[in-house]
Amino acid sequence: MSDHVPRSTVLRLASSLGHSLDDSQVDALERYARFLVEEASVAGGIGPAEGERVFDRHIGDALAFLAGVSESPTTMVDVGSGVGLPGIPLAIALPATAVTLVERSARRAHLVRRVVRILGLPNVTIVVGEIRRVRGPFDVVVFRASLPLEPATAEFERLSVEPHGVGLFGLSRLPHPPETPDPPPGVSYEAIGDDFGVLDSPFWLLRMRRIARK
């Protein structure tokens, strides 16, 4: 185990989020982190300086999306997955969940296909193209720096299971919870997250839920 994914740290993070990881899952996270540093960064999938903080800003950041998932959902879609963030770490942490990664760049999708083969993740499907080509429904719809909030909310409504679908939108890594904007009719917004004690800064998500229209 290298320092990319410190075992005790990742186990502490998962526990604080209400999830447990076994040795094989932690090993898979480390192999994925090594892929990000050795291959994805070289190909431009992440910044060239990101290797020094690959856990805090990529692996841990991705796992923090588990804060918005109370139990293992049946299906999840990662909108604008890039080189598999946060979808690959979430697929590792939730092996019973069918995770669809949507990425419009064929080059990035090729990288993700390679790492899915390396890690042997049978619960991952990769879709190359625009998100509008994807049809739901999904239990959980995830956005990490892929769309602004307004179009992300529209995609959440289109793609999510009715009436219990959940959307998770990465908000910020600021010290204090960001202001929550007013949602459109039929959707509720809730800022969740906190300082989990292991990342280099707090992590904040916006959780979207469907509500009955009045």
PDB file of N, CA and C in Angstrom, residues 150 153-154 157 181-189 211 213:
ATOM      1  N   GLU A 150     -28.371  24.813 -12.320  1.00  0.00           N
ATOM      2  CA  GLU A 150     -29.696  24.828 -12.958  1.00  0.00           C
ATOM      3  C   GLU A 150     -29.859  23.700 -13.976  1.00  0.00           C
ATOM      4  N   THR A 153     -29.986  20.341 -12.184  1.00  0.00           N
ATOM      5  CA  THR A 153     -31.287  20.056 -11.578  1.00  0.00           C
ATOM      6  C   THR A 153     -32.270  19.540 -12.620  1.00  0.00           C
ATOM      7  N   ALA A 154     -32.252  20.141 -13.802  1.00  0.00           N
ATOM      8  CA  ALA A 154     -33.140  19.682 -14.871  1.00  0.00           C
ATOM      9  C   ALA A 154     -32.819  18.237 -15.264  1.00  0.00           C
ATOM     10  N   GLU A 157     -34.120  15.862 -12.596  1.00  0.00           N
ATOM     11  CA  GLU A 157     -35.557  15.604 -12.721  1.00  0.00           C
ATOM     12  C   GLU A 157     -35.842  14.638 -13.863  1.00  0.00           C
ATOM     13  N   PRO A 181     -29.256  27.842  -2.762  1.00  0.00           N
ATOM     14  CA  PRO A 181     -30.175  28.641  -3.585  1.00  0.00           C
ATOM     15  C   PRO A 181     -31.591  28.094  -3.512  1.00  0.00           C
ATOM     16  N   ASP A 182     -32.531  28.877  -3.989  1.00  0.00           N
ATOM     17  CA  ASP A 182     -33.921  28.420  -4.039  1.00  0.00           C
ATOM     18  C   ASP A 182     -34.077  27.394  -5.159  1.00  0.00           C
ATOM     19  N   PRO A 183     -34.686  26.259  -4.865  1.00  0.00           N
ATOM     20  CA  PRO A 183     -34.874  25.232  -5.896  1.00  0.00           C
ATOM     21  C   PRO A 183     -36.084  25.539  -6.764  1.00  0.00           C
ATOM     22  N   PRO A 184     -36.168  24.901  -7.925  1.00  0.00           N
ATOM     23  CA  PRO A 184     -37.365  25.046  -8.750  1.00  0.00           C
ATOM     24  C   PRO A 184     -38.524  24.260  -8.145  1.00  0.00           C
ATOM     25  N   PRO A 185     -39.756  24.517  -8.589  1.00  0.00           N
ATOM     26  CA  PRO A 185     -40.895  23.733  -8.092  1.00  0.00           C
ATOM     27  C   PRO A 185     -40.693  22.242  -8.335  1.00  0.00           C
ATOM     28  N   GLY A 186     -41.079  21.457  -7.334  1.00  0.00           N
ATOM     29  CA  GLY A 186     -40.987  20.010  -7.461  1.00  0.00           C
ATOM     30  C   GLY A 186     -39.677  19.409  -7.006  1.00  0.00           C
ATOM     31  N   VAL A 187     -38.727  20.267  -6.553  1.00  0.00           N
ATOM     32  CA  VAL A 187     -37.418  19.780  -6.100  1.00  0.00           C
ATOM     33  C   VAL A 187     -37.066  20.472  -4.783  1.00  0.00           C
ATOM     34  N   SER A 188     -36.460  19.726  -3.864  1.00  0.00           N
ATOM     35  CA  SER A 188     -35.927  20.328  -2.648  1.00  0.00           C
ATOM     36  C   SER A 188     -34.409  20.280  -2.686  1.00  0.00           C
ATOM     37  N   TYR A 189     -33.761  21.279  -2.086  1.00  0.00           N
ATOM     38  CA  TYR A 189     -32.312  21.338  -1.954  1.00  0.00           C
ATOM     39  C   TYR A 189     -31.947  21.253  -0.474  1.00  0.00           C
ATOM     40  N   ILE A 211     -40.159  16.489  -4.694  1.00  0.00           N
ATOM     41  CA  ILE A 211     -41.266  16.742  -3.769  1.00  0.00           C
ATOM     42  C   ILE A 211     -42.521  16.935  -4.597  1.00  0.00           C
ATOM     43  N   ARG A 213     -45.528  18.557  -6.251  1.00  0.00           N
ATOM     44  CA  ARG A 213     -45.846  19.911  -6.693  1.00  0.00           C
ATOM     45  C   ARG A 213     -47.199  20.335  -6.128  1.00  0.00           C
TER      46      ARG A 213
END
